[in-house]
Amino acid sequence: MMKDLVSPQNFNVMVSKLSDVLVRALDAPLGYAINWGRIWSLWPVHLETACCSVEFGASSSPRYDVERFGIIEAFGSLRQCDLIVVQGTVTRKMAPRLRMVYDQMAEPKYVIAMGACAITGGLFFDSYNVLPGIDSVVPVDVYVPGCPPRPETLIQGCMLLQEKIKRSKIK
């Protein structure tokens, strides 16, 4: 009887069940810890083409200080950034470059569309060369409305992104 329990087939089933139990037991705490790290260390690259960049710059000033929300200011390499903040009008000529920047970023990557121009084309929506929103080029996680949006709005958008990351599952 004991010999039947220790047979190779039963041993393999037991090991697979044990690994399932371990994965379920560790998935939630590890996922929470990984997401916690992602939330408080967003490294943005910003693609700025218009007046929203001034507001983005103001958000890093001592008055607003986005670093206290876990957003590290302008980082050097695209390959180390995980957040792109697209600010201002994106033309059809710039769209492939935006996609190239997005593709070079590290996984998981997040996108914030900041301002009316990035979301809908803004004042130039009926122009032949302006994109009617960047969501046709890259997947957008958070839209920050306004023309231009104030730094508080950008910070609120970043906090919404952090909530989205907090609820995401680890792949």
mmCIF file with all atom_site columns, C-alpha atoms in Angstrom:
data_model
loop_
_atom_site.group_PDB
_atom_site.id
_atom_site.type_symbol
_atom_site.label_atom_id
_atom_site.label_alt_id
_atom_site.label_comp_id
_atom_site.label_asym_id
_atom_site.label_entity_id
_atom_site.label_seq_id
_atom_site.pdbx_PDB_ins_code
_atom_site.Cartn_x
_atom_site.Cartn_y
_atom_site.Cartn_z
_atom_site.occupancy
_atom_site.B_iso_or_equiv
_atom_site.pdbx_formal_charge
_atom_site.auth_seq_id
_atom_site.auth_comp_id
_atom_site.auth_asym_id
_atom_site.auth_atom_id
_atom_site.pdbx_PDB_model_num
ATOM 1   C CA . MET A 1 1   ? 0.000  0.000  0.000   1.00 0.00 ? 1   MET A CA 1
ATOM 2   C CA . MET A 1 2   ? 2.740  2.464  0.936   1.00 0.00 ? 2   MET A CA 1
ATOM 3   C CA . LYS A 1 3   ? 4.624  1.451  -2.174  1.00 0.00 ? 3   LYS A CA 1
ATOM 4   C CA . ASP A 1 4   ? 1.633  2.517  -4.339  1.00 0.00 ? 4   ASP A CA 1
ATOM 5   C CA . LEU A 1 5   ? 1.636  5.988  -2.819  1.00 0.00 ? 5   LEU A CA 1
ATOM 6   C CA . VAL A 1 6   ? 5.307  6.536  -3.633  1.00 0.00 ? 6   VAL A CA 1
ATOM 7   C CA . SER A 1 7   ? 5.098  5.355  -7.226  1.00 0.00 ? 7   SER A CA 1
ATOM 8   C CA . PRO A 1 8   ? 6.543  7.742  -9.866  1.00 0.00 ? 8   PRO A CA 1
ATOM 9   C CA . GLN A 1 9   ? 3.095  8.709  -11.224 1.00 0.00 ? 9   GLN A CA 1
ATOM 10  C CA . ASN A 1 10  ? 1.760  9.577  -7.789  1.00 0.00 ? 10  ASN A CA 1
ATOM 11  C CA . PHE A 1 11  ? 4.941  11.412 -6.914  1.00 0.00 ? 11  PHE A CA 1
ATOM 12  C CA . ASN A 1 12  ? 4.615  13.570 -10.057 1.00 0.00 ? 12  ASN A CA 1
ATOM 13  C CA . VAL A 1 13  ? 0.958  14.331 -9.266  1.00 0.00 ? 13  VAL A CA 1
ATOM 14  C CA . MET A 1 14  ? 1.871  15.189 -5.690  1.00 0.00 ? 14  MET A CA 1
ATOM 15  C CA . VAL A 1 15  ? 4.679  17.533 -6.822  1.00 0.00 ? 15  VAL A CA 1
ATOM 16  C CA . SER A 1 16  ? 2.406  19.288 -9.330  1.00 0.00 ? 16  SER A CA 1
ATOM 17  C CA . LYS A 1 17  ? -0.298 19.741 -6.687  1.00 0.00 ? 17  LYS A CA 1
ATOM 18  C CA . LEU A 1 18  ? 2.308  21.051 -4.253  1.00 0.00 ? 18  LEU A CA 1
ATOM 19  C CA . SER A 1 19  ? 3.582  23.544 -6.832  1.00 0.00 ? 19  SER A CA 1
ATOM 20  C CA . ASP A 1 20  ? 0.006  24.718 -7.483  1.00 0.00 ? 20  ASP A CA 1
ATOM 21  C CA . VAL A 1 21  ? -0.512 25.245 -3.761  1.00 0.00 ? 21  VAL A CA 1
ATOM 22  C CA . LEU A 1 22  ? 2.777  27.141 -3.485  1.00 0.00 ? 22  LEU A CA 1
ATOM 23  C CA . VAL A 1 23  ? 2.000  29.338 -6.493  1.00 0.00 ? 23  VAL A CA 1
ATOM 24  C CA . ARG A 1 24  ? -1.428 30.217 -5.070  1.00 0.00 ? 24  ARG A CA 1
ATOM 25  C CA . ALA A 1 25  ? 0.009  30.869 -1.621  1.00 0.00 ? 25  ALA A CA 1
ATOM 26  C CA . LEU A 1 26  ? 2.852  33.086 -2.862  1.00 0.00 ? 26  LEU A CA 1
ATOM 27  C CA . ASP A 1 27  ? 1.168  34.754 -5.837  1.00 0.00 ? 27  ASP A CA 1
ATOM 28  C CA . ALA A 1 28  ? -0.829 37.303 -3.858  1.00 0.00 ? 28  ALA A CA 1
ATOM 29  C CA . PRO A 1 29  ? 1.932  38.497 -1.493  1.00 0.00 ? 29  PRO A CA 1
ATOM 30  C CA . LEU A 1 30  ? 4.582  38.535 -4.225  1.00 0.00 ? 30  LEU A CA 1
ATOM 31  C CA . GLY A 1 31  ? 2.230  40.300 -6.622  1.00 0.00 ? 31  GLY A CA 1
ATOM 32  C CA . TYR A 1 32  ? 1.482  42.882 -3.969  1.00 0.00 ? 32  TYR A CA 1
ATOM 33  C CA . ALA A 1 33  ? 5.187  43.476 -3.294  1.00 0.00 ? 33  ALA A CA 1
ATOM 34  C CA . ILE A 1 34  ? 6.065  43.729 -6.989  1.00 0.00 ? 34  ILE A CA 1
ATOM 35  C CA . ASN A 1 35  ? 3.192  46.118 -7.694  1.00 0.00 ? 35  ASN A CA 1
ATOM 36  C CA . TRP A 1 36  ? 4.123  48.172 -4.627  1.00 0.00 ? 36  TRP A CA 1
ATOM 37  C CA . GLY A 1 37  ? 7.621  48.577 -6.059  1.00 0.00 ? 37  GLY A CA 1
ATOM 38  C CA . ARG A 1 38  ? 6.253  49.537 -9.467  1.00 0.00 ? 38  ARG A CA 1
ATOM 39  C CA . ILE A 1 39  ? 3.871  52.086 -7.986  1.00 0.00 ? 39  ILE A CA 1
ATOM 40  C CA . TRP A 1 40  ? 6.515  53.998 -6.080  1.00 0.00 ? 40  TRP A CA 1
ATOM 41  C CA . SER A 1 41  ? 9.203  53.987 -8.749  1.00 0.00 ? 41  SER A CA 1
ATOM 42  C CA . LEU A 1 42  ? 7.658  55.132 -12.001 1.00 0.00 ? 42  LEU A CA 1
ATOM 43  C CA . TRP A 1 43  ? 10.398 56.344 -14.319 1.00 0.00 ? 43  TRP A CA 1
ATOM 44  C CA . PRO A 1 44  ? 8.904  58.588 -16.965 1.00 0.00 ? 44  PRO A CA 1
ATOM 45  C CA . VAL A 1 45  ? 10.063 59.623 -20.363 1.00 0.00 ? 45  VAL A CA 1
ATOM 46  C CA . HIS A 1 46  ? 8.117  62.521 -21.701 1.00 0.00 ? 46  HIS A CA 1
ATOM 47  C CA . LEU A 1 47  ? 7.398  63.329 -25.307 1.00 0.00 ? 47  LEU A CA 1
ATOM 48  C CA . GLU A 1 48  ? 6.672  67.010 -25.244 1.00 0.00 ? 48  GLU A CA 1
ATOM 49  C CA . THR A 1 49  ? 5.584  69.048 -28.201 1.00 0.00 ? 49  THR A CA 1
ATOM 50  C CA . ALA A 1 50  ? 3.556  71.910 -26.804 1.00 0.00 ? 50  ALA A CA 1
ATOM 51  C CA . CYS A 1 51  ? 2.556  73.985 -23.804 1.00 0.00 ? 51  CYS A CA 1
ATOM 52  C CA . CYS A 1 52  ? 1.752  70.931 -21.648 1.00 0.00 ? 52  CYS A CA 1
ATOM 53  C CA . SER A 1 53  ? 5.498  70.488 -21.177 1.00 0.00 ? 53  SER A CA 1
ATOM 54  C CA . VAL A 1 54  ? 5.602  73.688 -19.123 1.00 0.00 ? 54  VAL A CA 1
ATOM 55  C CA . GLU A 1 55  ? 2.961  72.266 -16.802 1.00 0.00 ? 55  GLU A CA 1
ATOM 56  C CA . PHE A 1 56  ? 4.858  68.973 -16.639 1.00 0.00 ? 56  PHE A CA 1
ATOM 57  C CA . GLY A 1 57  ? 7.975  70.892 -15.678 1.00 0.00 ? 57  GLY A CA 1
ATOM 58  C CA . ALA A 1 58  ? 6.024  72.805 -13.062 1.00 0.00 ? 58  ALA A CA 1
ATOM 59  C CA . SER A 1 59  ? 4.859  69.537 -11.524 1.00 0.00 ? 59  SER A CA 1
ATOM 60  C CA . SER A 1 60  ? 8.461  68.731 -10.647 1.00 0.00 ? 60  SER A CA 1
ATOM 61  C CA . SER A 1 61  ? 8.976  72.111 -9.000  1.00 0.00 ? 61  SER A CA 1
ATOM 62  C CA . PRO A 1 62  ? 9.228  72.319 -5.206  1.00 0.00 ? 62  PRO A CA 1
ATOM 63  C CA . ARG A 1 63  ? 5.637  73.559 -5.017  1.00 0.00 ? 63  ARG A CA 1
ATOM 64  C CA . TYR A 1 64  ? 4.163  70.305 -6.423  1.00 0.00 ? 64  TYR A CA 1
ATOM 65  C CA . ASP A 1 65  ? 7.089  67.864 -6.066  1.00 0.00 ? 65  ASP A CA 1
ATOM 66  C CA . VAL A 1 66  ? 5.938  64.760 -7.939  1.00 0.00 ? 66  VAL A CA 1
ATOM 67  C CA . GLU A 1 67  ? 8.769  62.727 -6.435  1.00 0.00 ? 67  GLU A CA 1
ATOM 68  C CA . ARG A 1 68  ? 6.801  62.414 -3.226  1.00 0.00 ? 68  ARG A CA 1
ATOM 69  C CA . PHE A 1 69  ? 4.253  60.456 -5.282  1.00 0.00 ? 69  PHE A CA 1
ATOM 70  C CA . GLY A 1 70  ? 6.894  58.024 -6.508  1.00 0.00 ? 70  GLY A CA 1
ATOM 71  C CA . ILE A 1 71  ? 7.491  59.557 -9.918  1.00 0.00 ? 71  ILE A CA 1
ATOM 72  C CA . ILE A 1 72  ? 11.162 60.048 -10.577 1.00 0.00 ? 72  ILE A CA 1
ATOM 73  C CA . GLU A 1 73  ? 11.958 62.976 -12.807 1.00 0.00 ? 73  GLU A CA 1
ATOM 74  C CA . ALA A 1 74  ? 13.426 62.780 -16.305 1.00 0.00 ? 74  ALA A CA 1
ATOM 75  C CA . PHE A 1 75  ? 15.522 59.688 -16.592 1.00 0.00 ? 75  PHE A CA 1
ATOM 76  C CA . GLY A 1 76  ? 18.361 59.146 -19.045 1.00 0.00 ? 76  GLY A CA 1
ATOM 77  C CA . SER A 1 77  ? 17.593 56.031 -21.062 1.00 0.00 ? 77  SER A CA 1
ATOM 78  C CA . LEU A 1 78  ? 14.371 54.941 -22.720 1.00 0.00 ? 78  LEU A CA 1
ATOM 79  C CA . ARG A 1 79  ? 15.209 51.333 -21.974 1.00 0.00 ? 79  ARG A CA 1
ATOM 80  C CA . GLN A 1 80  ? 14.995 52.012 -18.243 1.00 0.00 ? 80  GLN A CA 1
ATOM 81  C CA . CYS A 1 81  ? 11.751 54.003 -18.317 1.00 0.00 ? 81  CYS A CA 1
ATOM 82  C CA . ASP A 1 82  ? 8.360  52.410 -17.778 1.00 0.00 ? 82  ASP A CA 1
ATOM 83  C CA . LEU A 1 83  ? 6.077  55.427 -18.158 1.00 0.00 ? 83  LEU A CA 1
ATOM 84  C CA . ILE A 1 84  ? 5.676  57.730 -21.138 1.00 0.00 ? 84  ILE A CA 1
ATOM 85  C CA . VAL A 1 85  ? 3.823  60.999 -20.726 1.00 0.00 ? 85  VAL A CA 1
ATOM 86  C CA . VAL A 1 86  ? 2.776  62.293 -24.128 1.00 0.00 ? 86  VAL A CA 1
ATOM 87  C CA . GLN A 1 87  ? 2.193  66.022 -23.970 1.00 0.00 ? 87  GLN A CA 1
ATOM 88  C CA . GLY A 1 88  ? 0.853  68.136 -26.791 1.00 0.00 ? 88  GLY A CA 1
ATOM 89  C CA . THR A 1 89  ? 0.049  67.675 -30.441 1.00 0.00 ? 89  THR A CA 1
ATOM 90  C CA . VAL A 1 90  ? 1.337  64.559 -32.168 1.00 0.00 ? 90  VAL A CA 1
ATOM 91  C CA . THR A 1 91  ? 1.526  64.750 -35.940 1.00 0.00 ? 91  THR A CA 1
ATOM 92  C CA . ARG A 1 92  ? 1.297  61.847 -38.362 1.00 0.00 ? 92  ARG A CA 1
ATOM 93  C CA . LYS A 1 93  ? 5.006  62.283 -39.078 1.00 0.00 ? 93  LYS A CA 1
ATOM 94  C CA . MET A 1 94  ? 5.806  61.907 -35.376 1.00 0.00 ? 94  MET A CA 1
ATOM 95  C CA . ALA A 1 95  ? 3.562  58.874 -34.832 1.00 0.00 ? 95  ALA A CA 1
ATOM 96  C CA . PRO A 1 96  ? 6.157  56.259 -35.928 1.00 0.00 ? 96  PRO A CA 1
ATOM 97  C CA . ARG A 1 97  ? 8.716  57.889 -33.612 1.00 0.00 ? 97  ARG A CA 1
ATOM 98  C CA . LEU A 1 98  ? 6.261  57.773 -30.722 1.00 0.00 ? 98  LEU A CA 1
ATOM 99  C CA . ARG A 1 99  ? 5.715  54.088 -31.396 1.00 0.00 ? 99  ARG A CA 1
ATOM 100 C CA . MET A 1 100 ? 9.484  53.513 -31.590 1.00 0.00 ? 100 MET A CA 1
ATOM 101 C CA . VAL A 1 101 ? 9.992  55.199 -28.208 1.00 0.00 ? 101 VAL A CA 1
ATOM 102 C CA . TYR A 1 102 ? 7.158  53.111 -26.747 1.00 0.00 ? 102 TYR A CA 1
ATOM 103 C CA . ASP A 1 103 ? 8.631  49.895 -28.114 1.00 0.00 ? 103 ASP A CA 1
ATOM 104 C CA . GLN A 1 104 ? 12.039 50.633 -26.580 1.00 0.00 ? 104 GLN A CA 1
ATOM 105 C CA . MET A 1 105 ? 10.656 51.061 -23.062 1.00 0.00 ? 105 MET A CA 1
ATOM 106 C CA . ALA A 1 106 ? 10.921 48.323 -20.465 1.00 0.00 ? 106 ALA A CA 1
ATOM 107 C CA . GLU A 1 107 ? 7.977  46.011 -19.672 1.00 0.00 ? 107 GLU A CA 1
ATOM 108 C CA . PRO A 1 108 ? 5.511  46.626 -18.133 1.00 0.00 ? 108 PRO A CA 1
ATOM 109 C CA . LYS A 1 109 ? 5.020  50.030 -19.676 1.00 0.00 ? 109 LYS A CA 1
ATOM 110 C CA . TYR A 1 110 ? 2.383  52.646 -19.100 1.00 0.00 ? 110 TYR A CA 1
ATOM 111 C CA . VAL A 1 111 ? 1.159  55.640 -21.107 1.00 0.00 ? 111 VAL A CA 1
ATOM 112 C CA . ILE A 1 112 ? -0.378 58.897 -19.914 1.00 0.00 ? 112 ILE A CA 1
ATOM 113 C CA . ALA A 1 113 ? -1.930 61.168 -22.541 1.00 0.00 ? 113 ALA A CA 1
ATOM 114 C CA . MET A 1 114 ? -1.658 64.685 -21.152 1.00 0.00 ? 114 MET A CA 1
ATOM 115 C CA . GLY A 1 115 ? -3.727 67.518 -22.591 1.00 0.00 ? 115 GLY A CA 1
ATOM 116 C CA . ALA A 1 116 ? -6.452 67.926 -25.174 1.00 0.00 ? 116 ALA A CA 1
ATOM 117 C CA . CYS A 1 117 ? -3.989 67.750 -28.080 1.00 0.00 ? 117 CYS A CA 1
ATOM 118 C CA . ALA A 1 118 ? -2.666 64.325 -27.071 1.00 0.00 ? 118 ALA A CA 1
ATOM 119 C CA . ILE A 1 119 ? -6.152 63.007 -26.318 1.00 0.00 ? 119 ILE A CA 1
ATOM 120 C CA . THR A 1 120 ? -8.180 64.339 -29.283 1.00 0.00 ? 120 THR A CA 1
ATOM 121 C CA . GLY A 1 121 ? -5.919 66.513 -31.398 1.00 0.00 ? 121 GLY A CA 1
ATOM 122 C CA . GLY A 1 122 ? -7.031 69.621 -29.504 1.00 0.00 ? 122 GLY A CA 1
ATOM 123 C CA . LEU A 1 123 ? -7.353 72.831 -31.464 1.00 0.00 ? 123 LEU A CA 1
ATOM 124 C CA . PHE A 1 124 ? -5.846 71.181 -34.518 1.00 0.00 ? 124 PHE A CA 1
ATOM 125 C CA . PHE A 1 125 ? -8.179 68.161 -34.655 1.00 0.00 ? 125 PHE A CA 1
ATOM 126 C CA . ASP A 1 126 ? -9.363 68.875 -38.233 1.00 0.00 ? 126 ASP A CA 1
ATOM 127 C CA . SER A 1 127 ? -5.889 69.331 -39.639 1.00 0.00 ? 127 SER A CA 1
ATOM 128 C CA . TYR A 1 128 ? -4.663 66.794 -42.169 1.00 0.00 ? 128 TYR A CA 1
ATOM 129 C CA . ASN A 1 129 ? -1.413 66.084 -40.332 1.00 0.00 ? 129 ASN A CA 1
ATOM 130 C CA . VAL A 1 130 ? -2.509 65.936 -36.675 1.00 0.00 ? 130 VAL A CA 1
ATOM 131 C CA . LEU A 1 131 ? -3.451 62.651 -35.009 1.00 0.00 ? 131 LEU A CA 1
ATOM 132 C CA . PRO A 1 132 ? -6.941 62.668 -33.477 1.00 0.00 ? 132 PRO A CA 1
ATOM 133 C CA . GLY A 1 133 ? -5.545 61.132 -30.305 1.00 0.00 ? 133 GLY A CA 1
ATOM 134 C CA . ILE A 1 134 ? -2.496 59.026 -29.589 1.00 0.00 ? 134 ILE A CA 1
ATOM 135 C CA . ASP A 1 135 ? -4.510 55.934 -28.705 1.00 0.00 ? 135 ASP A CA 1
ATOM 136 C CA . SER A 1 136 ? -4.340 54.877 -32.356 1.00 0.00 ? 136 SER A CA 1
ATOM 137 C CA . VAL A 1 137 ? -0.542 54.604 -32.013 1.00 0.00 ? 137 VAL A CA 1
ATOM 138 C CA . VAL A 1 138 ? 0.043  53.441 -28.427 1.00 0.00 ? 138 VAL A CA 1
ATOM 139 C CA . PRO A 1 139 ? -2.334 52.037 -25.785 1.00 0.00 ? 139 PRO A CA 1
ATOM 140 C CA . VAL A 1 140 ? -3.198 54.781 -23.301 1.00 0.00 ? 140 VAL A CA 1
ATOM 141 C CA . ASP A 1 141 ? -3.667 53.918 -19.625 1.00 0.00 ? 141 ASP A CA 1
ATOM 142 C CA . VAL A 1 142 ? -4.707 57.315 -18.252 1.00 0.00 ? 142 VAL A CA 1
ATOM 143 C CA . TYR A 1 143 ? -6.043 60.436 -19.933 1.00 0.00 ? 143 TYR A CA 1
ATOM 144 C CA . VAL A 1 144 ? -5.274 63.759 -18.245 1.00 0.00 ? 144 VAL A CA 1
ATOM 145 C CA . PRO A 1 145 ? -7.723 66.304 -19.693 1.00 0.00 ? 145 PRO A CA 1
ATOM 146 C CA . GLY A 1 146 ? -7.196 70.039 -19.946 1.00 0.00 ? 146 GLY A CA 1
ATOM 147 C CA . CYS A 1 147 ? -5.636 72.619 -22.212 1.00 0.00 ? 147 CYS A CA 1
ATOM 148 C CA . PRO A 1 148 ? -3.045 72.599 -20.710 1.00 0.00 ? 148 PRO A CA 1
ATOM 149 C CA . PRO A 1 149 ? -3.824 70.578 -17.584 1.00 0.00 ? 149 PRO A CA 1
ATOM 150 C CA . ARG A 1 150 ? -2.517 71.972 -14.339 1.00 0.00 ? 150 ARG A CA 1
ATOM 151 C CA . PRO A 1 151 ? 0.176  70.111 -12.372 1.00 0.00 ? 151 PRO A CA 1
ATOM 152 C CA . GLU A 1 152 ? -2.430 68.972 -9.841  1.00 0.00 ? 152 GLU A CA 1
ATOM 153 C CA . THR A 1 153 ? -4.332 67.262 -12.658 1.00 0.00 ? 153 THR A CA 1
ATOM 154 C CA . LEU A 1 154 ? -1.187 65.489 -13.827 1.00 0.00 ? 154 LEU A CA 1
ATOM 155 C CA . ILE A 1 155 ? -0.509 64.333 -10.281 1.00 0.00 ? 155 ILE A CA 1
ATOM 156 C CA . GLN A 1 156 ? -4.085 63.048 -10.038 1.00 0.00 ? 156 GLN A CA 1
ATOM 157 C CA . GLY A 1 157 ? -3.596 61.192 -13.334 1.00 0.00 ? 157 GLY A CA 1
ATOM 158 C CA . CYS A 1 158 ? -0.424 59.622 -11.965 1.00 0.00 ? 158 CYS A CA 1
ATOM 159 C CA . MET A 1 159 ? -2.289 58.556 -8.843  1.00 0.00 ? 159 MET A CA 1
ATOM 160 C CA . LEU A 1 160 ? -4.981 56.962 -11.042 1.00 0.00 ? 160 LEU A CA 1
ATOM 161 C CA . LEU A 1 161 ? -2.242 55.087 -12.882 1.00 0.00 ? 161 LEU A CA 1
ATOM 162 C CA . GLN A 1 162 ? -0.822 53.926 -9.560  1.00 0.00 ? 162 GLN A CA 1
ATOM 163 C CA . GLU A 1 163 ? -4.255 52.581 -8.592  1.00 0.00 ? 163 GLU A CA 1
ATOM 164 C CA . LYS A 1 164 ? -4.424 50.747 -11.918 1.00 0.00 ? 164 LYS A CA 1
ATOM 165 C CA . ILE A 1 165 ? -0.978 49.233 -11.348 1.00 0.00 ? 165 ILE A CA 1
ATOM 166 C CA . LYS A 1 166 ? -1.968 48.257 -7.802  1.00 0.00 ? 166 LYS A CA 1
ATOM 167 C CA . ARG A 1 167 ? -4.950 46.255 -9.117  1.00 0.00 ? 167 ARG A CA 1
ATOM 168 C CA . SER A 1 168 ? -3.044 44.614 -11.991 1.00 0.00 ? 168 SER A CA 1
ATOM 169 C CA . LYS A 1 169 ? -2.013 40.972 -11.940 1.00 0.00 ? 169 LYS A CA 1
ATOM 170 C CA . ILE A 1 170 ? 1.611  39.948 -12.302 1.00 0.00 ? 170 ILE A CA 1
ATOM 171 C CA . LYS A 1 171 ? 2.415  38.113 -15.547 1.00 0.00 ? 171 LYS A CA 1
#
